[in-house]
């Protein structure tokens, strides 16, 4: 009985051992199954990078198509709506610095400045700042508008400052220039054109010029025999030459005209802008799409034509590293003015500022030479005025 049980046990052990060791077929199947699993995992691993690459290419293609659509649509949009191009010229909707109260020039460090509001036309109101010479600073403290208006009759010359596009009369570089001119003994009167800052109205070249004319007449009515100079910067040079040409035609010219960073005309300036220079190389029909709408909007600011009808002393200031209005445009304007018959009895001067100085488009006020330049140029103008 014991032998029989032992034999049965041995047989069971052999059967179990035989089951544990796979036969050739099972072994082959097992090996095929073990090989098949890694192959499936590898395929899934390959699908993931391919899927990612396909998704990335799809998004990139979508972006390129969108950019191409914009590249085609924007020029036609500008062409069909010239008002868009006018907005880009004026940039009056860009108000920097933000969050300043233009009614409080003292917040910008102008403690001897008064804020006015004048009305050149019905439904048009413009904000004006009047900064008195530094010598009157103590007397100006706490005074009202009437005192400031009467101060224009004091024995100090007046500068009417016409700022460029974008920003307001409270722009940082503009405020710094007011301080420099005030320290040199000048009244400085500046304002925001209709549509700029807190001034009410819609911007246009005609409207900007009329605003400047209104402020000039307002100054002359209060300044007596004191010299009145006009200073235009950037786009403001276009307003300045429009104004002075009109004043000369009615035989009431200013005592001198100062143009800082001027151009020849707005079309040539737009074509010479760094953005435009790049666009003209890669965009066929650039003039038709982008420059013609400016003319269609009635925007010319033709400094090169205006100087042929101006009869007063002219000073041009321009930095060689100006990235907005190229230096060669200011030099070209000077050459036109210098050979114009209208200036034959008046001084025309061009003062360049070297690239190394870093004054660029709006920092000429930092020049330590500026007081001397103005003193020598405007001193002669004052002599001509009194004699």
Coordinates of N, CA, C and O in Angstrom, one line a residue, residues 139-228:
X139 N 6.1 134.9 -6.9 CA 4.9 135.7 -7.0 C 3.7 134.9 -7.5 O 2.5 135.2 -7.3
X140 N 4.0 133.9 -8.3 CA 3.0 133.1 -9.0 C 2.2 132.1 -8.0 O 1.1 131.7 -8.3
X141 N 2.9 131.8 -6.9 CA 2.3 130.8 -6.0 C 0.9 131.3 -5.5 O 0.8 132.3 -4.9
X142 N -0.1 130.4 -5.7 CA -1.4 130.7 -5.2 C -2.2 131.7 -6.0 O -3.4 132.0 -5.7
X143 N -1.7 132.2 -7.1 CA -2.4 133.2 -7.9 C -3.4 132.5 -8.9 O -3.3 131.4 -9.2
X144 N -4.4 133.3 -9.3 CA -5.5 132.8 -10.1 C -5.1 133.1 -11.6 O -4.1 133.6 -12.0
X145 N -6.1 132.7 -12.5 CA -5.9 132.8 -13.9 C -5.7 134.2 -14.4 O -4.8 134.5 -15.2
X146 N -6.4 135.2 -13.8 CA -6.3 136.6 -14.1 C -4.9 137.1 -13.9 O -4.3 137.8 -14.8
X147 N -4.2 136.7 -12.8 CA -2.9 137.1 -12.5 C -1.9 136.6 -13.6 O -1.0 137.3 -14.1
X148 N -2.1 135.3 -14.0 CA -1.2 134.7 -15.0 C -1.4 135.4 -16.3 O -0.4 135.6 -17.0
X149 N -2.6 135.7 -16.7 CA -2.9 136.4 -18.0 C -2.2 137.8 -18.0 O -1.6 138.2 -19.0
X150 N -2.3 138.5 -16.9 CA -1.7 139.8 -16.8 C -0.1 139.7 -16.8 O 0.6 140.6 -17.3
X151 N 0.4 138.6 -16.3 CA 1.8 138.4 -16.3 C 2.4 138.2 -17.7 O 3.6 138.5 -17.8
X152 N 1.6 137.9 -18.6 CA 2.1 137.8 -20.0 C 2.6 139.2 -20.5 O 3.4 139.3 -21.4
X153 N 2.1 140.2 -19.9 CA 2.5 141.6 -20.3 C 3.8 142.0 -19.6 O 4.3 143.1 -19.8
X154 N 4.4 141.2 -18.7 CA 5.7 141.5 -18.1 C 6.8 141.5 -19.1 O 6.6 141.0 -20.2
X155 N 7.9 142.0 -18.7 CA 9.0 142.1 -19.7 C 9.8 140.8 -19.9 O 11.0 140.7 -19.7
X156 N 9.1 139.8 -20.4 CA 9.7 138.5 -20.6 C 9.1 138.0 -22.0 O 7.9 138.1 -22.2
X157 N 9.9 137.4 -22.8 CA 9.4 136.8 -24.1 C 8.5 135.6 -23.8 O 8.6 135.0 -22.8
X158 N 7.7 135.3 -24.8 CA 6.8 134.1 -24.7 C 7.1 133.1 -25.8 O 7.4 133.5 -26.9
X159 N 7.1 131.8 -25.4 CA 7.2 130.7 -26.3 C 5.9 130.0 -26.4 O 5.4 129.5 -25.3
X160 N 5.3 129.9 -27.6 CA 4.1 129.0 -27.8 C 4.6 127.6 -28.2 O 5.2 127.5 -29.3
X161 N 4.4 126.6 -27.4 CA 5.0 125.3 -27.7 C 3.9 124.4 -28.3 O 2.8 124.2 -27.7
X162 N 4.2 123.8 -29.4 CA 3.2 122.9 -30.1 C 3.8 121.5 -30.1 O 4.8 121.2 -30.8
X163 N 3.2 120.6 -29.3 CA 3.7 119.3 -29.1 C 3.4 118.3 -30.3 O 2.6 118.7 -31.1
X164 N 4.0 117.2 -30.3 CA 3.9 116.2 -31.3 C 2.7 115.3 -31.1 O 1.8 115.5 -30.2
X165 N 2.6 114.2 -31.8 CA 1.5 113.3 -31.7 C 1.6 112.4 -30.4 O 2.7 112.4 -29.8
X166 N 0.5 111.8 -30.0 CA 0.5 111.0 -28.8 C 0.7 111.8 -27.6 O 1.3 112.9 -27.6
X167 N 0.3 111.2 -26.5 CA 0.5 111.9 -25.2 C -0.3 113.2 -25.0 O -1.2 113.5 -25.8
X168 N 0.0 114.0 -24.0 CA -0.7 115.2 -23.7 C 0.3 116.3 -23.4 O 1.6 116.1 -23.5
X169 N -0.2 117.5 -23.0 CA 0.7 118.6 -22.6 C 1.5 118.3 -21.4 O 2.4 119.0 -21.0
X170 N 1.1 117.2 -20.7 CA 1.7 116.7 -19.5 C 2.8 115.6 -19.7 O 3.2 115.0 -18.7
X171 N 3.2 115.4 -20.9 CA 4.2 114.4 -21.2 C 5.5 114.7 -20.5 O 5.9 115.9 -20.4
X172 N 6.2 113.7 -20.1 CA 7.4 113.9 -19.3 C 8.5 114.7 -19.9 O 9.0 115.7 -19.3
X173 N 8.8 114.4 -21.2 CA 9.9 115.2 -21.9 C 9.4 116.6 -22.2 O 10.2 117.6 -22.2
X174 N 8.1 116.8 -22.3 CA 7.5 118.1 -22.6 C 7.6 119.0 -21.3 O 8.0 120.1 -21.3
X175 N 7.3 118.4 -20.2 CA 7.4 119.1 -18.9 C 8.8 119.5 -18.6 O 9.0 120.6 -18.2
X176 N 9.8 118.6 -18.9 CA 11.2 119.0 -18.7 C 11.6 120.1 -19.6 O 12.4 121.0 -19.1
X177 N 11.1 120.2 -20.8 CA 11.4 121.3 -21.7 C 10.8 122.6 -21.1 O 11.5 123.7 -21.1
X178 N 9.6 122.6 -20.6 CA 9.0 123.8 -20.0 C 9.9 124.3 -18.9 O 10.1 125.5 -18.8
X179 N 10.4 123.4 -18.1 CA 11.2 123.8 -17.0 C 12.5 124.5 -17.4 O 12.9 125.5 -16.9
X180 N 13.1 123.9 -18.5 CA 14.3 124.5 -19.0 C 14.0 125.9 -19.6 O 14.8 126.9 -19.3
X181 N 13.0 126.1 -20.4 CA 12.7 127.4 -21.0 C 12.3 128.4 -19.9 O 12.6 129.6 -20.0
X182 N 11.5 127.9 -18.9 CA 11.2 128.8 -17.8 C 12.4 129.3 -17.0 O 12.5 130.5 -16.7
X183 N 13.4 128.4 -16.8 CA 14.6 128.8 -16.1 C 15.4 129.8 -17.0 O 16.2 130.6 -16.4
X184 N 15.2 129.8 -18.3 CA 15.9 130.8 -19.2 C 15.2 132.1 -19.3 O 15.7 133.0 -20.0
X185 N 14.0 132.2 -18.6 CA 13.4 133.5 -18.6 C 12.2 133.7 -19.6 O 11.8 134.8 -19.8
X186 N 11.7 132.6 -20.0 CA 10.6 132.6 -21.0 C 9.2 132.2 -20.3 O 9.2 131.3 -19.5
X187 N 8.2 132.9 -20.7 CA 6.8 132.3 -20.5 C 6.7 131.2 -21.5 O 7.1 131.3 -22.6
X188 N 6.1 130.1 -21.0 CA 5.8 129.0 -21.9 C 4.3 128.7 -21.9 O 3.7 128.4 -20.8
X189 N 3.7 128.8 -23.1 CA 2.2 128.5 -23.2 C 2.1 127.3 -24.1 O 2.7 127.3 -25.2
X190 N 1.5 126.3 -23.6 CA 1.3 125.1 -24.4 C -0.2 124.6 -24.3 O -0.9 125.0 -23.3
X191 N -0.6 123.7 -25.1 CA -2.0 123.3 -25.1 C -2.1 121.9 -25.7 O -1.2 121.5 -26.5
X192 N -3.2 121.2 -25.5 CA -3.6 120.0 -26.2 C -4.6 120.3 -27.3 O -5.6 121.0 -27.1
X193 N -4.2 119.9 -28.5 CA -5.1 120.1 -29.6 C -6.5 119.5 -29.4 O -6.6 118.5 -28.5
X194 N -7.5 119.9 -30.1 CA -8.8 119.2 -30.0 C -8.6 117.7 -30.2 O -8.0 117.3 -31.1
X195 N -9.2 117.0 -29.3 CA -9.1 115.5 -29.3 C -7.9 114.9 -28.6 O -7.9 113.7 -28.4
X196 N -7.0 115.7 -28.1 CA -5.9 115.3 -27.2 C -6.2 115.6 -25.8 O -6.9 116.6 -25.5
X197 N -5.7 114.8 -24.9 CA -5.8 115.1 -23.5 C -7.2 115.3 -23.0 O -8.1 114.5 -23.3
X198 N -7.5 116.4 -22.3 CA -8.8 116.7 -21.9 C -9.5 117.8 -22.8 O -10.5 118.4 -22.4
X199 N -8.9 118.0 -24.0 CA -9.5 118.9 -25.0 C -10.6 118.2 -25.7 O -10.5 117.0 -26.0
X200 N -11.7 119.0 -26.0 CA -12.9 118.4 -26.6 C -12.9 118.8 -28.1 O -12.6 119.9 -28.5
X201 N -13.2 117.8 -28.9 CA -13.3 118.0 -30.4 C -12.7 116.8 -31.1 O -12.0 115.9 -30.5
X202 N -12.8 116.8 -32.4 CA -12.2 115.7 -33.3 C -11.0 116.3 -34.0 O -11.0 117.3 -34.5
X203 N -9.9 115.5 -33.9 CA -8.6 116.0 -34.5 C -8.6 116.0 -36.0 O -9.2 115.2 -36.7
X204 N -8.0 117.0 -36.5 CA -7.8 117.2 -38.0 C -6.7 118.2 -38.1 O -6.4 119.0 -37.2
X205 N -6.0 118.2 -39.3 CA -4.9 119.1 -39.5 C -5.5 120.6 -39.5 O -4.9 121.5 -38.9
X206 N -6.6 120.8 -40.1 CA -7.2 122.1 -40.1 C -7.5 122.6 -38.7 O -7.2 123.7 -38.2
X207 N -8.1 121.6 -37.9 CA -8.5 122.0 -36.5 C -7.3 122.3 -35.6 O -7.4 123.2 -34.8
X208 N -6.3 121.5 -35.8 CA -5.1 121.7 -35.0 C -4.5 123.0 -35.3 O -4.0 123.8 -34.4
X209 N -4.4 123.4 -36.6 CA -3.9 124.7 -37.0 C -4.7 125.8 -36.4 O -4.2 126.9 -36.0
X210 N -6.0 125.7 -36.5 CA -6.9 126.7 -36.0 C -6.8 126.9 -34.5 O -6.8 128.0 -34.0
X211 N -6.6 125.8 -33.8 CA -6.4 125.9 -32.3 C -5.1 126.7 -32.0 O -5.1 127.5 -31.1
X212 N -4.1 126.4 -32.8 CA -2.8 127.1 -32.6 C -2.9 128.6 -32.9 O -2.4 129.4 -32.1
X213 N -3.7 128.9 -33.9 CA -3.9 130.3 -34.3 C -4.7 131.0 -33.2 O -4.4 132.2 -32.8
X214 N -5.7 130.4 -32.6 CA -6.5 131.0 -31.5 C -5.6 131.2 -30.3 O -5.7 132.3 -29.7
X215 N -4.8 130.3 -29.9 CA -3.9 130.5 -28.8 C -2.9 131.6 -29.0 O -2.6 132.4 -28.2
X216 N -2.3 131.6 -30.2 CA -1.4 132.7 -30.6 C -2.1 134.1 -30.4 O -1.5 135.0 -29.8
X217 N -3.2 134.2 -31.0 CA -3.9 135.5 -30.9 C -4.3 135.9 -29.5 O -4.2 137.0 -29.0
X218 N -4.6 134.8 -28.7 CA -4.9 135.1 -27.2 C -3.6 135.6 -26.5 O -3.7 136.5 -25.7
X219 N -2.5 135.0 -26.9 CA -1.2 135.5 -26.3 C -0.9 136.9 -26.7 O -0.6 137.8 -25.8
X220 N -1.0 137.2 -28.0 CA -0.7 138.5 -28.5 C -1.6 139.6 -27.9 O -1.1 140.7 -27.7
X221 N -2.8 139.2 -27.6 CA -3.7 140.2 -27.0 C -3.3 140.6 -25.6 O -3.8 141.6 -25.0
X222 N -2.4 139.8 -24.9 CA -2.0 140.0 -23.6 C -0.5 140.3 -23.4 O -0.1 140.8 -22.3
X223 N 0.3 140.0 -24.4 CA 1.7 140.1 -24.2 C 2.3 141.5 -24.6 O 3.5 141.7 -24.4
X224 N 1.5 142.4 -25.1 CA 2.0 143.7 -25.5 C 3.1 143.6 -26.5 O 2.9 142.9 -27.5
X225 N 4.2 144.3 -26.3 CA 5.3 144.3 -27.3 C 6.3 143.2 -27.0 O 7.4 143.2 -27.7
X226 N 6.1 142.3 -26.1 CA 7.0 141.3 -25.8 C 7.1 140.3 -27.0 O 6.1 140.0 -27.7
X227 N 8.3 139.9 -27.3 CA 8.5 138.9 -28.4 C 7.7 137.6 -28.2 O 7.6 137.1 -27.0
X228 N 7.2 137.1 -29.2 CA 6.5 135.8 -29.2 C 7.1 134.8 -30.2 O 7.1 135.1 -31.4

